[in-house]
Coordinates of C-alpha atoms in Angstrom, one line a residue:
Chain A
X660 CA -16.7 158.9 2.5
X661 CA -15.3 158.1 -0.9
X662 CA -18.5 157.4 -2.7
X663 CA -19.8 160.9 -2.2
X664 CA -18.2 161.8 -5.6
X665 CA -20.9 159.7 -7.2
X666 CA -23.5 162.1 -5.7
X667 CA -22.1 165.1 -7.5
X668 CA -24.9 165.2 -10.0
X669 CA -27.4 165.2 -7.2
X670 CA -25.6 168.1 -5.5
X671 CA -25.6 170.1 -8.8
X672 CA -29.1 169.4 -9.4
X673 CA -30.1 170.5 -6.0
X674 CA -28.7 173.9 -7.0
X675 CA -32.0 174.6 -8.8
X676 CA -33.3 175.6 -5.4
X677 CA -31.5 178.8 -5.1
X678 CA -31.7 179.7 -8.8
X679 CA -34.8 181.8 -8.7
X680 CA -33.5 183.5 -5.6
X681 CA -30.2 184.4 -7.1
X682 CA -29.7 187.8 -8.6
X683 CA -27.2 186.8 -11.2
X684 CA -27.2 183.9 -13.6
X685 CA -25.5 180.7 -12.4
X686 CA -21.9 180.1 -13.5
X687 CA -21.3 177.2 -15.9
X688 CA -20.4 173.9 -14.4
X689 CA -16.9 172.8 -15.3
X690 CA -17.3 170.2 -18.2
X691 CA -15.1 167.2 -17.9
X692 CA -13.8 167.0 -21.4
X693 CA -12.0 163.7 -21.0
X694 CA -14.9 162.1 -19.4
X695 CA -14.5 158.4 -20.2
X696 CA -17.2 155.9 -19.8
X697 CA -16.6 153.9 -16.6
X698 CA -14.5 150.9 -17.4
X699 CA -13.2 147.9 -15.5
X700 CA -9.5 147.7 -14.6
X701 CA -7.8 144.4 -13.9
X702 CA -5.1 144.4 -11.2
X703 CA -2.9 141.4 -11.1
X704 CA -1.3 141.2 -7.8
X705 CA 1.1 138.1 -7.7
X706 CA -1.3 136.1 -9.9
X707 CA -4.4 137.0 -8.1
X708 CA -6.7 139.2 -10.1
X709 CA -8.6 142.0 -8.6
X710 CA -11.1 144.0 -10.7
X711 CA -12.5 147.4 -10.1
X712 CA -13.9 150.4 -11.8
X713 CA -11.5 153.0 -12.9
X714 CA -13.5 155.7 -11.1
X715 CA -13.0 153.8 -7.8
X716 CA -9.2 154.2 -8.1
X717 CA -9.5 157.8 -9.3
X718 CA -11.0 158.8 -6.0
X719 CA -7.5 159.2 -4.4
X720 CA -5.4 160.9 -7.0
X721 CA -2.2 161.1 -4.7
X722 CA -1.7 157.4 -4.3
X723 CA 0.0 155.1 -6.7
X724 CA -3.2 153.4 -8.1
X725 CA -5.1 156.7 -8.3
X726 CA -2.4 158.6 -10.4
X727 CA -0.6 157.9 -13.6
X728 CA 2.1 156.1 -11.6
X729 CA 0.3 152.9 -12.2
X730 CA 0.9 153.1 -16.0
X731 CA 4.5 152.0 -15.1
X732 CA 3.0 148.7 -14.2
X733 CA 0.8 148.2 -17.2
X734 CA 1.2 145.1 -19.2
X735 CA 0.5 145.6 -22.8
X736 CA -0.1 142.0 -23.8
X737 CA -2.5 141.1 -21.1
X738 CA -4.1 144.6 -20.7
X739 CA -3.8 144.5 -17.0
X740 CA -1.7 146.1 -14.3
X741 CA 0.7 143.7 -12.6
X742 CA 2.1 144.2 -9.1
X743 CA 4.6 141.9 -7.6
X744 CA 3.3 142.3 -4.0
X745 CA 1.5 140.5 -1.3
X746 CA -2.0 139.8 -2.5
X747 CA -3.4 139.3 1.0
X748 CA -2.5 142.7 2.1
X749 CA -3.7 144.2 -1.3
X750 CA -7.1 143.5 -0.2
X751 CA -7.1 146.1 2.5
X752 CA -5.5 148.5 0.1
X753 CA -8.1 148.1 -2.4
X754 CA -10.9 148.1 0.2
X755 CA -9.6 151.6 1.2
X756 CA -10.5 152.8 -2.5
X757 CA -13.8 151.1 -2.3
X758 CA -15.1 152.1 1.1
X759 CA -12.9 155.1 2.0
X760 CA -11.8 153.4 5.2
X761 CA -8.3 151.8 5.7
X762 CA -8.4 148.8 7.9
X763 CA -5.4 147.0 9.5
X764 CA -5.6 143.2 9.2
X765 CA -4.7 142.0 12.6
X766 CA -3.1 138.8 11.3
X767 CA -0.5 140.6 9.4
X768 CA 2.9 141.7 10.6
X769 CA 3.1 145.4 11.3
X770 CA 6.3 146.2 9.4
X771 CA 5.1 144.2 6.3
X772 CA 1.9 146.2 6.3
X773 CA 3.8 149.5 6.6
X774 CA 5.9 148.5 3.7
X775 CA 2.9 147.8 1.5
X776 CA 1.2 151.1 2.5
X777 CA 4.4 152.9 1.6
X778 CA 4.6 151.3 -1.8
X779 CA 1.1 152.2 -2.7
X780 CA 1.5 155.7 -1.5
X781 CA -1.0 155.6 1.4
X782 CA -0.3 157.2 4.6
X783 CA -1.0 155.1 7.7
X784 CA -2.6 158.1 9.6
X785 CA -5.9 157.5 7.8
X786 CA -6.5 154.1 9.2
X787 CA -10.1 154.0 10.5
X788 CA -11.0 154.4 14.2
X789 CA -11.9 150.7 14.4
X790 CA -8.4 149.6 13.7
X791 CA -6.3 152.6 14.7
X792 CA -5.8 151.6 18.4
X793 CA -4.6 148.2 17.4
X794 CA -2.2 149.5 14.7
X795 CA -0.7 152.0 17.1
X796 CA -0.2 149.5 19.9
X797 CA 1.5 147.1 17.5
X798 CA 3.7 149.8 16.2
X799 CA 4.8 150.9 19.7
X800 CA 5.6 147.3 20.6
X801 CA 7.7 146.8 17.5
X802 CA 9.6 150.0 18.2
X803 CA 10.2 149.0 21.8
X804 CA 11.4 145.5 20.6
X805 CA 13.7 147.2 18.0
X806 CA 15.1 149.4 20.7
X807 CA 15.7 146.5 23.0
X808 CA 17.6 144.7 20.4
X809 CA 19.7 147.7 19.8
X810 CA 20.5 148.1 23.5
X811 CA 21.3 144.4 23.8
X812 CA 23.8 144.7 21.0
X813 CA 25.4 147.7 22.6
X814 CA 28.6 146.2 24.3
X815 CA 30.6 149.3 24.5
X816 CA 29.1 152.2 26.4
X817 CA 28.6 155.3 24.3
X818 CA 31.5 157.7 24.6
X819 CA 31.5 160.8 26.7
X820 CA 29.3 159.5 29.4
X821 CA 29.8 161.3 32.6
X822 CA 30.7 159.4 35.8
X823 CA 27.2 160.1 37.0
X824 CA 25.6 158.6 34.0
X825 CA 27.9 155.6 34.1
X826 CA 26.9 154.9 37.7
X827 CA 23.3 155.2 36.9
X828 CA 23.6 152.8 34.1
X829 CA 25.5 150.4 36.4
X830 CA 22.7 150.6 39.0
X831 CA 19.9 150.0 36.5
X832 CA 21.4 147.3 34.4
X833 CA 23.8 145.1 36.4
X834 CA 25.1 143.4 33.2
X835 CA 26.8 146.4 31.8
X836 CA 30.1 145.9 33.7
X837 CA 31.7 143.6 36.2
X838 CA 31.7 146.2 38.9
X839 CA 28.0 146.6 38.5
X840 CA 27.5 142.9 38.8
X841 CA 29.7 142.7 41.9
X842 CA 27.7 145.5 43.5
X843 CA 24.5 143.8 42.6
X844 CA 25.4 140.6 44.3
X845 CA 27.0 142.2 47.2
X846 CA 23.8 144.2 48.0
X847 CA 21.7 141.2 47.5
X848 CA 23.9 139.2 49.8
X849 CA 23.7 141.9 52.5
X850 CA 20.0 142.2 52.2
X851 CA 19.8 138.4 52.8
X852 CA 22.2 138.6 55.8
X853 CA 20.1 141.4 57.3
X854 CA 16.9 139.5 57.0
X855 CA 18.3 136.3 58.4
X856 CA 19.8 138.3 61.3
X857 CA 16.4 139.8 62.2
X858 CA 15.0 136.3 62.2
X859 CA 17.9 134.6 64.2
X860 CA 17.8 137.4 66.7
X861 CA 14.6 136.2 68.1
X862 CA 15.4 132.4 68.3
X863 CA 16.0 131.3 71.9
X864 CA 19.6 130.3 72.2
X865 CA 20.4 127.4 74.4
X866 CA 21.9 128.4 77.7
X867 CA 22.7 126.7 81.0
X868 CA 19.8 124.9 82.6
X869 CA 19.6 127.4 85.5
X870 CA 18.8 130.4 83.5
X871 CA 15.6 130.7 81.5
X872 CA 16.0 130.6 77.7
X873 CA 16.8 134.0 76.2
X874 CA 16.6 135.0 72.6
X875 CA 20.0 135.1 70.9
X876 CA 19.6 138.8 70.3
X877 CA 19.9 139.5 74.0
X878 CA 22.6 137.0 74.4
X879 CA 25.0 138.1 71.8
X880 CA 24.0 141.8 71.7
X881 CA 27.3 143.2 70.5
X882 CA 27.6 140.7 67.7
X883 CA 24.2 141.4 66.4
X884 CA 24.7 145.1 66.7
X885 CA 27.8 145.0 64.7
X886 CA 26.0 142.9 62.0
X887 CA 23.2 145.4 61.9
X888 CA 25.5 148.3 61.7
X889 CA 27.4 146.8 58.8
X890 CA 24.3 146.1 56.8
X891 CA 22.9 149.6 57.5
X892 CA 26.2 151.2 56.4
X893 CA 26.1 149.2 53.1
X894 CA 22.5 150.3 52.5
X895 CA 23.2 153.8 53.4
X896 CA 26.1 154.0 51.0
X897 CA 24.1 152.4 48.3
X898 CA 21.2 154.8 48.8
X899 CA 23.5 157.8 48.7
X900 CA 25.2 156.6 45.6
X901 CA 21.9 156.0 43.8
X902 CA 20.8 159.5 45.0
X903 CA 24.0 161.0 43.6
X904 CA 23.7 159.1 40.2
X905 CA 20.0 159.7 39.7
X906 CA 19.2 161.8 36.6
X907 CA 16.4 163.4 38.4
X908 CA 16.9 163.4 42.2
X909 CA 13.5 164.6 43.0
X910 CA 11.8 161.9 41.0
X911 CA 14.2 159.3 42.5
X912 CA 13.2 160.3 45.9
X913 CA 9.6 160.0 45.2
X914 CA 9.9 156.5 43.7
X915 CA 8.6 153.4 45.6
X916 CA 12.0 151.7 45.8
X917 CA 13.8 154.7 47.4
X918 CA 11.1 155.0 49.9
X919 CA 11.5 151.3 50.8
X920 CA 15.3 152.0 51.1
X921 CA 14.8 154.9 53.4
X922 CA 12.3 152.9 55.5
X923 CA 14.7 150.1 55.8
X924 CA 17.6 152.1 57.3
X925 CA 15.7 154.7 59.2
X926 CA 14.9 152.6 62.3
X927 CA 18.6 152.1 63.0
X928 CA 19.4 155.8 62.9
X929 CA 16.4 156.5 65.1
X930 CA 17.6 153.9 67.5
X931 CA 21.0 155.4 67.6
X932 CA 19.6 158.8 68.5
X933 CA 17.2 157.6 71.1
X934 CA 19.1 156.1 74.1
X935 CA 17.6 153.7 76.6
X936 CA 14.8 156.0 77.4
X937 CA 12.0 154.1 79.0
X938 CA 9.2 156.2 77.7
X939 CA 10.0 155.8 74.0
X940 CA 11.5 152.2 74.2
X941 CA 8.0 151.0 73.4
X942 CA 7.9 153.0 70.2
X943 CA 11.5 152.0 69.5
X944 CA 10.4 148.3 69.6
X945 CA 7.8 149.0 67.1
X946 CA 10.3 150.8 64.9
X947 CA 12.3 147.6 64.7
X948 CA 9.4 146.0 62.9
X949 CA 10.1 148.2 60.0
X950 CA 13.4 146.4 59.5
X951 CA 11.4 143.7 57.9
X952 CA 10.9 146.1 54.9
X953 CA 14.5 145.2 53.9
X954 CA 13.1 142.2 52.3
X955 CA 11.3 144.3 49.8
X956 CA 14.6 145.6 48.6
X957 CA 14.9 142.2 46.9
X958 CA 12.4 143.5 44.3
X959 CA 15.4 145.3 42.6
X960 CA 16.9 141.9 42.2
X961 CA 13.9 139.9 41.1
X962 CA 11.7 140.7 38.1
X963 CA 9.1 138.3 39.4
X964 CA 8.6 140.4 42.5
X965 CA 8.2 143.5 40.4
X966 CA 5.6 141.7 38.3
X967 CA 3.7 140.7 41.4
X968 CA 3.6 144.3 42.6
X969 CA 2.6 145.6 39.1
X970 CA -0.2 143.0 39.1
X971 CA -1.6 144.0 42.5
X972 CA -1.5 147.6 41.3
X973 CA -3.4 146.8 38.2
X974 CA -5.9 144.6 40.1
X975 CA -6.4 147.3 42.6
X976 CA -10.1 147.7 41.7
X977 CA -10.8 144.1 41.9
X978 CA -9.0 143.7 45.3
X979 CA -10.9 146.9 46.6
X980 CA -14.2 145.3 45.6
X981 CA -13.2 142.1 47.4
X982 CA -12.3 144.0 50.5
X983 CA -15.5 146.0 50.4
X984 CA -17.7 143.0 49.9
X985 CA -16.0 141.1 52.7
X986 CA -16.4 144.1 55.0
X987 CA -20.1 144.3 54.1
X988 CA -20.7 140.7 54.9
X989 CA -18.7 140.8 58.1
X990 CA -20.7 143.7 59.5
X991 CA -24.0 142.1 58.4
X992 CA -23.3 138.7 59.9
X993 CA -21.7 140.1 63.0
X994 CA -24.8 142.1 63.7
X995 CA -27.0 139.2 63.2
X996 CA -24.9 137.0 65.3
X997 CA -24.9 139.5 68.1
X998 CA -28.6 140.0 68.2
X999 CA -29.2 136.2 67.9
X1000 CA -27.0 135.6 70.8
X1001 CA -28.2 138.4 72.9
X1002 CA -30.7 136.3 74.7
X1003 CA -28.1 133.8 75.9
X1004 CA -26.5 135.0 79.1
X1005 CA -23.1 133.2 78.8
X1006 CA -22.6 134.2 75.3
X1007 CA -19.1 135.6 74.4
X1008 CA -20.7 137.9 71.8
X1009 CA -20.8 140.9 74.2
X1010 CA -20.9 143.5 71.4
X1011 CA -20.9 143.7 67.8
X1012 CA -17.2 144.4 67.4
X1013 CA -16.7 141.3 69.6
X1014 CA -18.6 139.2 67.2
X1015 CA -16.4 140.5 64.4
X1016 CA -13.7 138.2 65.4
X1017 CA -15.9 135.2 65.2
X1018 CA -17.4 136.3 61.8
X1019 CA -14.0 137.0 60.3
X1020 CA -12.5 133.7 61.4
X1021 CA -15.5 131.8 60.0
X1022 CA -15.7 133.7 56.7
X1023 CA -12.1 133.2 55.9
X1024 CA -12.7 129.5 56.5
X1025 CA -10.2 129.4 59.4
X1026 CA -12.9 128.2 61.7
X1027 CA -10.8 128.4 64.9
X1028 CA -13.9 127.9 67.0
X1029 CA -12.7 129.9 70.0
X1030 CA -16.2 131.5 70.4
X1031 CA -18.9 129.1 69.6
X1032 CA -22.6 130.3 69.3
X1033 CA -24.6 129.0 72.2
X1034 CA -27.8 129.5 70.5
X1035 CA -29.0 127.3 67.9
X1036 CA -28.6 129.9 65.2
X1037 CA -27.1 127.4 62.9
X1038 CA -28.8 128.9 59.8
X1039 CA -26.9 132.1 60.1
X1040 CA -23.7 130.3 61.0
X1041 CA -23.7 128.1 57.9
X1042 CA -25.0 131.0 55.6
X1043 CA -22.0 133.1 56.9
X1044 CA -19.4 130.5 56.1
X1045 CA -20.9 129.6 52.8
X1046 CA -21.3 133.2 51.5
X1047 CA -17.6 134.0 52.0
X1048 CA -16.2 131.3 49.8
X1049 CA -17.5 132.8 46.4
X1050 CA -16.1 136.3 46.3
X1051 CA -12.8 135.1 47.6
X1052 CA -12.5 132.5 44.8
X1053 CA -13.6 134.8 42.1
X1054 CA -11.1 137.4 43.0
X1055 CA -8.3 135.1 43.5
X1056 CA -9.0 133.9 40.1
X1057 CA -9.0 137.3 38.6
X1058 CA -5.6 138.1 40.2
X1059 CA -4.2 134.8 38.9
X1060 CA -5.4 135.5 35.3
X1061 CA -3.9 139.0 35.5
X1062 CA -0.6 137.7 36.8
X1063 CA -0.3 135.2 34.0
X1064 CA -1.1 137.8 31.4
X1065 CA 1.4 140.3 32.7
X1066 CA 4.1 137.8 33.3
X1067 CA 3.8 136.4 29.7
X1068 CA 3.9 139.9 28.3
X1069 CA 6.8 140.9 30.6
X1070 CA 8.9 137.8 29.7
X1071 CA 8.3 138.2 26.0
X1072 CA 9.8 141.6 26.2
X1073 CA 6.6 143.4 25.5
X1074 CA 6.3 145.2 28.8
X1075 CA 9.0 147.1 30.5
X1076 CA 8.8 146.3 34.2
X1077 CA 11.5 148.5 35.8
X1078 CA 11.7 149.5 39.4
X1079 CA 9.9 152.7 40.0
X1080 CA 12.8 154.9 39.6
X1081 CA 13.4 157.8 37.2
Chain B
X1393 CA -10.0 154.0 49.7
X1394 CA -9.7 150.8 47.7
X1395 CA -13.2 149.9 48.8
X1396 CA -14.7 153.0 47.3
X1397 CA -12.6 152.8 44.2
X1398 CA -13.5 149.1 43.8
X1399 CA -17.2 149.8 44.0
X1400 CA -17.3 152.6 41.5
X1401 CA -15.2 150.7 39.0
X1402 CA -17.6 147.8 39.0
X1403 CA -20.5 150.2 38.4
X1404 CA -19.1 151.8 35.3
X1405 CA -18.5 148.4 33.6
X1406 CA -22.3 147.7 33.9
X1407 CA -23.3 150.9 32.1
X1408 CA -21.3 150.1 29.0
X1409 CA -23.0 146.8 28.6
X1410 CA -26.4 148.4 28.7
X1411 CA -25.6 150.9 25.9
X1412 CA -24.5 148.1 23.6
X1413 CA -27.7 146.3 24.0
X1414 CA -29.7 149.3 22.9
X1415 CA -27.5 149.7 19.7
X1416 CA -28.2 146.0 18.9
X1417 CA -31.9 146.6 19.1
X1418 CA -31.7 149.6 16.7
X1419 CA -29.7 147.5 14.2
X1420 CA -32.4 144.9 13.9
X1421 CA -35.2 147.3 13.0
X1422 CA -33.3 148.7 9.9
X1423 CA -35.0 147.9 6.7
X1424 CA -33.4 146.9 3.5
X1425 CA -35.1 148.0 0.3
X1426 CA -34.5 147.0 -3.3
X1427 CA -35.6 149.2 -6.1
X1428 CA -37.8 148.2 -9.1
X1429 CA -36.3 146.5 -12.1
X1430 CA -33.8 148.4 -14.3
X1431 CA -36.3 148.4 -17.2
X1432 CA -39.2 149.8 -15.3
X1433 CA -37.1 152.6 -13.9
X1434 CA -35.8 153.4 -17.4
X1435 CA -39.4 153.7 -18.5
X1436 CA -40.3 155.9 -15.6
X1437 CA -37.5 158.3 -15.9
X1438 CA -35.5 160.1 -18.7
X1439 CA -32.3 158.3 -18.0
X1440 CA -30.9 155.4 -20.0
X1441 CA -29.7 152.1 -18.4
X1442 CA -26.1 153.0 -18.1
X1443 CA -26.8 156.2 -16.4
X1444 CA -29.1 154.4 -13.9
X1445 CA -26.5 152.0 -13.2
X1446 CA -23.9 154.7 -12.4
X1447 CA -26.5 156.4 -10.3
X1448 CA -27.5 153.3 -8.4
X1449 CA -23.9 152.3 -7.6
X1450 CA -23.3 155.7 -6.1
X1451 CA -26.6 155.5 -4.1
X1452 CA -26.0 152.0 -2.8
X1453 CA -22.4 152.9 -1.8
X1454 CA -23.6 155.6 0.6
X1455 CA -26.8 153.8 1.7
X1456 CA -26.2 150.0 1.7
X1457 CA -29.7 149.5 3.1
X1458 CA -31.3 151.0 0.0
X1459 CA -33.0 154.0 1.7
X1460 CA -31.7 157.3 2.8
X1461 CA -32.8 158.8 6.0
X1462 CA -32.6 162.5 6.8
X1463 CA -29.4 162.3 8.7
X1464 CA -27.5 160.6 6.1
X1465 CA -28.9 163.0 3.5
X1466 CA -27.8 165.9 5.4
X1467 CA -24.3 164.3 6.0
X1468 CA -23.9 163.7 2.3
X1469 CA -25.0 167.1 1.3
X1470 CA -22.7 168.7 3.9
X1471 CA -19.8 167.2 2.3
X1472 CA -20.2 169.4 -0.7
X1473 CA -20.6 172.6 1.3
X1474 CA -18.0 172.5 4.1
X1475 CA -17.8 176.2 4.6
X1476 CA -21.3 176.7 6.0
X1477 CA -24.2 174.8 7.6
X1478 CA -26.0 172.9 4.9
X1479 CA -28.4 171.1 7.3
X1480 CA -31.4 173.5 7.0
X1481 CA -31.3 173.5 3.2
X1482 CA -30.8 169.8 3.1
X1483 CA -33.8 169.4 5.3
X1484 CA -36.0 171.2 2.8
X1485 CA -34.4 169.3 0.0
X1486 CA -35.2 166.0 1.7
X1487 CA -38.9 167.0 2.2
X1488 CA -39.0 167.8 -1.6
X1489 CA -37.4 164.5 -2.6
X1490 CA -39.6 162.4 -0.2
X1491 CA -42.9 162.9 -2.1
X1492 CA -44.7 160.3 0.0
X1493 CA -43.5 161.9 3.3
X1494 CA -42.3 158.5 4.6
X1495 CA -39.2 159.8 6.3
X1496 CA -36.9 158.1 4.0
X1497 CA -36.0 158.3 0.3
X1498 CA -35.9 155.3 -1.8
X1499 CA -34.0 155.0 -5.0
X1500 CA -37.0 155.4 -7.1
X1501 CA -37.8 158.8 -5.4
X1502 CA -34.2 159.8 -5.8
X1503 CA -34.0 159.0 -9.5
X1504 CA -37.4 160.4 -10.3
X1505 CA -36.5 163.8 -8.8
X1506 CA -33.2 163.8 -10.6
X1507 CA -34.9 162.9 -13.8
X1508 CA -37.1 166.0 -13.4
X1509 CA -34.2 168.3 -12.4
X1510 CA -31.8 167.2 -15.1
X1511 CA -33.9 166.0 -18.0
X1512 CA -37.2 167.5 -17.4
X1513 CA -39.0 170.3 -19.2
X1514 CA -38.8 173.9 -18.0
X1515 CA -42.2 173.8 -16.6
X1516 CA -41.5 170.6 -14.6
X1517 CA -38.4 172.0 -13.2
X1518 CA -40.1 175.2 -12.1
X1519 CA -42.9 173.2 -10.6
X1520 CA -40.4 171.1 -8.6
X1521 CA -38.8 174.2 -7.3
X1522 CA -42.0 175.7 -6.3
X1523 CA -42.7 172.5 -4.3
X1524 CA -39.3 173.0 -2.7
X1525 CA -40.2 176.5 -1.6
X1526 CA -43.8 175.6 -0.5
X1527 CA -42.8 174.1 2.9
X1528 CA -46.3 173.2 4.1
X1529 CA -47.5 172.2 0.7
X1530 CA -50.6 174.4 0.7
X1531 CA -50.1 175.6 -2.8
X1532 CA -48.9 179.1 -1.9
X1533 CA -45.5 180.5 -0.9
X1534 CA -45.8 183.1 1.8
X1535 CA -43.2 185.5 3.3
X1536 CA -42.3 183.2 6.3
X1537 CA -41.6 180.2 4.0
X1538 CA -39.5 182.3 1.7
X1539 CA -37.6 183.8 4.6
X1540 CA -36.8 180.3 5.9
X1541 CA -35.5 179.1 2.5
X1542 CA -33.4 182.2 1.9
X1543 CA -32.0 182.0 5.4
X1544 CA -31.2 178.3 4.8
X1545 CA -29.4 179.1 1.6
X1546 CA -27.3 181.9 3.3
X1547 CA -26.3 179.4 6.1
X1548 CA -25.2 177.0 3.4
X1549 CA -23.0 179.5 1.7
X1550 CA -21.3 180.2 5.0
X1551 CA -19.4 183.4 6.0
X1552 CA -17.0 183.4 3.2
X1553 CA -19.2 184.7 0.4
X1554 CA -18.2 187.4 -2.0
X1555 CA -19.5 190.1 -1.7
X1556 CA -19.9 189.6 2.1
X1557 CA -23.5 189.4 3.3
X1558 CA -24.8 191.7 5.9
X1559 CA -26.9 190.4 8.7
X1560 CA -30.3 191.3 7.4
X1561 CA -29.6 191.0 3.7
X1562 CA -32.0 188.0 3.5
X1563 CA -34.9 190.3 4.4
X1564 CA -34.1 192.5 1.5
X1565 CA -33.6 189.4 -0.7
X1566 CA -37.1 188.2 0.2
X1567 CA -38.6 191.6 -0.5
X1568 CA -37.0 191.7 -4.0
X1569 CA -38.2 188.1 -4.6
X1570 CA -41.8 189.0 -3.7
X1571 CA -41.7 192.2 -5.7
X1572 CA -40.8 190.2 -8.8
X1573 CA -42.9 187.1 -8.3
X1574 CA -46.1 188.3 -6.6
X1575 CA -48.1 189.8 -9.5
X1576 CA -51.3 190.6 -7.8
X1577 CA -49.6 191.8 -4.6
X1578 CA -51.7 189.5 -2.3
X1579 CA -48.7 188.6 -0.2
X1580 CA -48.4 185.0 -1.4
X1581 CA -47.0 183.5 -4.6
X1582 CA -49.0 180.8 -6.4
X1583 CA -47.6 178.2 -8.8
X1584 CA -48.9 180.1 -12.0
X1585 CA -47.4 183.5 -10.8
X1586 CA -44.1 181.7 -10.0
X1587 CA -43.9 180.0 -13.4
X1588 CA -44.8 183.1 -15.2
X1589 CA -42.4 185.4 -13.5
X1590 CA -39.6 182.9 -14.0
X1591 CA -40.3 182.6 -17.6
X1592 CA -40.1 186.3 -18.0
X1593 CA -36.6 186.4 -16.3
X1594 CA -33.8 185.8 -18.7
X1595 CA -31.2 185.0 -16.0
X1596 CA -33.4 182.3 -14.6
X1597 CA -34.0 180.7 -18.0
X1598 CA -30.4 180.7 -18.9
X1599 CA -29.5 179.1 -15.5
X1600 CA -32.1 176.4 -16.1
X1601 CA -30.3 175.4 -19.3
X1602 CA -27.2 174.6 -17.5
X1603 CA -28.7 171.6 -15.8
X1604 CA -28.9 169.7 -19.1
X1605 CA -25.5 168.3 -19.1
X1606 CA -24.8 167.8 -15.4
X1607 CA -24.6 164.0 -15.7

């Protein structure tokens, strides 16, 4: 609090309290010999005149305005101090002397503000709590932007990079060299091939009219197996190369993208190990489902996908609440439906879990109508369907807003969305 | 897991809203006070216009609402004594300034007290000090009151005094004080005893002179 200096006479006067108690006489207070009468100073900043008491400026003697440094800017003819600086930002500088708190004007550019503070000899660390967060955020964004510019301008790789570091750079940023770009497109191509293969495998291929239609996968087993092997080999090689190049292998193995890579190629190897054993073939079929995870490998190739993932993660609480409220409503309505339909003998709602299906279908507005309530419990039916719409709409809106915000920030370079790797 | 997390996060957002509402209510009940005219204050006190202006500017800077409550008072006073805990002594000071016992000090109270302390006669200063020590304002200073005051002063000085104070030095201090002040040895000090004893003590008289040119 800067104005406390004005209370010094009061503090000294209050010393009378311990005077009778003291054993020795009081020391003499330091007498200010050069005590001037308080006078007004005129500060001319680019034509805009500010006036303040001299004592106000003297509160902070280690700044430009508080020390004798300002005498360099004194204009003899007009008896004022002239500064050729921005008058808008000077307002916050002068307010610092008046109130003791330095505020950061949000409409000003952060680097311009830093320059002004440096000129007037004020350290930015004393910015008040109200504006400190904003100031730090803007400063960080600016630093990141500068660093991005620096990296973009870097055409040549820095010398003395080991083979490992070169590889990692190539993986992370495909635009660094042609090899990296080729690798990027090749992997993308093979991911697409793999996904299309999985889909085509199940399409019934036309055969002669005598036999029943079989899926292509069973007809051209060898061809599809070769395709699958090729894709898995590429993915395995890519994974091993990334693992080799990663600066911190442990962190790389823990990252989301690497887990997706492993899950994508594991079913194939498990399938190789397990032969046509009848017992485990059921499990084996389930494992093949995991091959669909290969589609998530595309997120290394698409920033939009990464943003979506990031959004869902940041909306986790809202999504969680949506899920919770839906579950609550489902249980409530299913219970009511079950007990309402209990009387009717031909009712399909044989138990509460059985009525879950009906409730879920109604609440998510699918309305398949496979099980219809026999009883005229239309009130509950309509209440159930009406009540589900609102939370879904609200939460979808929230997610939409979040996606927009994050996408805009990401595109403008403010947010670094990188794949979850080291 | 998401369900639990979701529910709890929605709960916490509500609590913050409630707290803000309470703060708003407090804001509305703050009172703004304006002092008497400059001329009247000049007549009431021993300061001239210019000194009153300087005093008021400093006062208004720290207390824009025109009144000081006890917490602000303690805060301001603690700034001058960072080494120790100035709150107990500031509490007694506040009660001495707040002559009407309203719980807040207006500028008139502030400047009246300062006028006595800095420009008053010796008797007025000693009377003010007696009022400071007499915590319950019954006209007598007894040993308990004096012990409280001395302990408050010791707290304010903090641990870094020279010479270093021992734990029970304040008891001895109180004993010494009573030996000097209590003339008729009845265990309490009245105003007349206090003024008489102080006038006899050279050190105290000399110290009182120092307050002339504080402002």
